[in-house]
mmCIF file of C-alpha atoms in Angstrom:
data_model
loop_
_atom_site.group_PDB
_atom_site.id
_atom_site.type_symbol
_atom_site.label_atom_id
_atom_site.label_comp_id
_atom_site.label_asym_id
_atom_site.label_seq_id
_atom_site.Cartn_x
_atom_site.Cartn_y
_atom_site.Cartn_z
ATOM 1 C CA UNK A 1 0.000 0.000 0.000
ATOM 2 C CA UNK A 2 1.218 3.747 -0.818
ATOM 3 C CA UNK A 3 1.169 6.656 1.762
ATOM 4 C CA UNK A 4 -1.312 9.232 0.804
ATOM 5 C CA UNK A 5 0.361 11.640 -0.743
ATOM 6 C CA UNK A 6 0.505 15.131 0.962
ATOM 7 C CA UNK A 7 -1.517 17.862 1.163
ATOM 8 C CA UNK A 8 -0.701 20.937 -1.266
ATOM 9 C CA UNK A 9 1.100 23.496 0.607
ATOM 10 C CA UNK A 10 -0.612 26.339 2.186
ATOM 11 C CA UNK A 11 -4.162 25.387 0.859
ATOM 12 C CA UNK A 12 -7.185 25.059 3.108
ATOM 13 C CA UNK A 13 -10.360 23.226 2.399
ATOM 14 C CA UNK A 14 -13.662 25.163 2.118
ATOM 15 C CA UNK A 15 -15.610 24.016 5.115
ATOM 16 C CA UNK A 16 -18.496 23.307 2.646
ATOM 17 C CA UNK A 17 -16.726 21.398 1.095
ATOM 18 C CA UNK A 18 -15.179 19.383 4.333
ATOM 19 C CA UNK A 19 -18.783 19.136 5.519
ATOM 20 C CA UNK A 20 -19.341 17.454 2.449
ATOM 21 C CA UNK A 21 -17.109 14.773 2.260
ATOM 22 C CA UNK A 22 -17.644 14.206 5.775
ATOM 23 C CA UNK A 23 -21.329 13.006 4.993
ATOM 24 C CA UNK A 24 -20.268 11.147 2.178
ATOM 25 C CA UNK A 25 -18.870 9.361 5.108
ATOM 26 C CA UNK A 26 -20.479 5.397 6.874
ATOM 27 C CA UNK A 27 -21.711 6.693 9.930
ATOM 28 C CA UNK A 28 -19.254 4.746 11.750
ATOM 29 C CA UNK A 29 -16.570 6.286 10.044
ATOM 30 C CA UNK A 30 -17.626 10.061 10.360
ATOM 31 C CA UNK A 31 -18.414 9.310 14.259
ATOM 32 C CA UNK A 32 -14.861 7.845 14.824
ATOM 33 C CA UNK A 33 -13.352 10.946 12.493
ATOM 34 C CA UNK A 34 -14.923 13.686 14.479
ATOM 35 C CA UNK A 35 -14.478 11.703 17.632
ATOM 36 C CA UNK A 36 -10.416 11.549 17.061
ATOM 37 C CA UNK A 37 -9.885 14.177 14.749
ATOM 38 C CA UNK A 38 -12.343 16.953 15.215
ATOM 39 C CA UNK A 39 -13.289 16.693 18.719
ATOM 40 C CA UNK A 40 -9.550 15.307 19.542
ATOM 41 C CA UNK A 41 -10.210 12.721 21.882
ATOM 42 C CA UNK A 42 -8.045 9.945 22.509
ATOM 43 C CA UNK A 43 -8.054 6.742 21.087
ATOM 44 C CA UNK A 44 -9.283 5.185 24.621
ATOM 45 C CA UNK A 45 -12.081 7.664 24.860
ATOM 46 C CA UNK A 46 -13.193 6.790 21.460
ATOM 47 C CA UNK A 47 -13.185 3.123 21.809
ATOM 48 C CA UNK A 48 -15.400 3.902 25.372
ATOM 49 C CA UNK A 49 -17.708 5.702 23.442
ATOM 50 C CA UNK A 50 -18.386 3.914 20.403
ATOM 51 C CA UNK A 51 -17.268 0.098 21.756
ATOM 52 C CA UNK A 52 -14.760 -0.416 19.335
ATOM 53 C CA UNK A 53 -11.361 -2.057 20.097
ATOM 54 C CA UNK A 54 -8.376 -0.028 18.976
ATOM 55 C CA UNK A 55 -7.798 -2.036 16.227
ATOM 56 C CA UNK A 56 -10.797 -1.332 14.756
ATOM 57 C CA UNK A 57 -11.463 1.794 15.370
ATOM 58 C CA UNK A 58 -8.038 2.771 13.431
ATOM 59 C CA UNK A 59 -8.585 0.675 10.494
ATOM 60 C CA UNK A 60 -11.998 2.706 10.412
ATOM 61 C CA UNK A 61 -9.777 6.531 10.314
ATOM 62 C CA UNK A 62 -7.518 4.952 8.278
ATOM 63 C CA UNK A 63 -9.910 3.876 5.646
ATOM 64 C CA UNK A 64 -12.106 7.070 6.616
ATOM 65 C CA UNK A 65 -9.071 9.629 6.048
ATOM 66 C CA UNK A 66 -8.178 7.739 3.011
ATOM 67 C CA UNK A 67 -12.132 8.795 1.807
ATOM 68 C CA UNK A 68 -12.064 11.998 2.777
ATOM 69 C CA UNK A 69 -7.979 12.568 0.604
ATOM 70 C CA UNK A 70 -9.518 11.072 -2.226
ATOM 71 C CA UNK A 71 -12.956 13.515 -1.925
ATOM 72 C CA UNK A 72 -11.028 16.461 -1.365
ATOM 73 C CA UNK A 73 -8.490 15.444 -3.243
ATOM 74 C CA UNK A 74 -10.878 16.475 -5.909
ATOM 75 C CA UNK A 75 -11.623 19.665 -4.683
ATOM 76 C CA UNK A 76 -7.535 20.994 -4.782
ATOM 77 C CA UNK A 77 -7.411 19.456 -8.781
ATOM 78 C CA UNK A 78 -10.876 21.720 -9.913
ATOM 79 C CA UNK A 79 -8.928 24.591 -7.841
ATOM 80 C CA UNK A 80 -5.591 23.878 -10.195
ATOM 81 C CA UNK A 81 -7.474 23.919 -12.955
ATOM 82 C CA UNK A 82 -9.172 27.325 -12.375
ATOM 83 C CA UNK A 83 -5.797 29.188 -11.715
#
């Protein structure tokens, strides 16, 4: 498997456009995303909350960051094109 490959450099996402991809989401996913990532709790606190051993719950960011990369992804290409 490849590493993501990196954000553009000092380029933001619209939050429209994060909300977005963040519905596009499996519940699951979005609830262990804005658990860990938004909210930033731990990775203890998140299994507590959503019963989900650790191993699971990071194969479900993993696999739900991957997602959201390849949504927004799309949104820094349209930007390149319009410049």
């Amino acid at each position: 498997k490849e590493f993501p490959r990196p954000w553009p450099a000092g380029r933001a996402v619209e939050p429209e456009a994060l909300k977005a991809a963040l519905v596009a989401l499996p519940d699951p996913w979005r609830r262990v995303v804005i658990l860990r990532d938004v909210e930033g709790r731990s990775a203890a606190e998140v299994s507590a909350a959503t019963g989900l051993s650790a191993a699971q719950q990071r194969d479900m960011l993993n696999r739900a960051r991957e997602l959201l990369r390849e949504d927004l992804g799309g949104v820094f290409e349209q930007d390149s094109h319009r410049s």
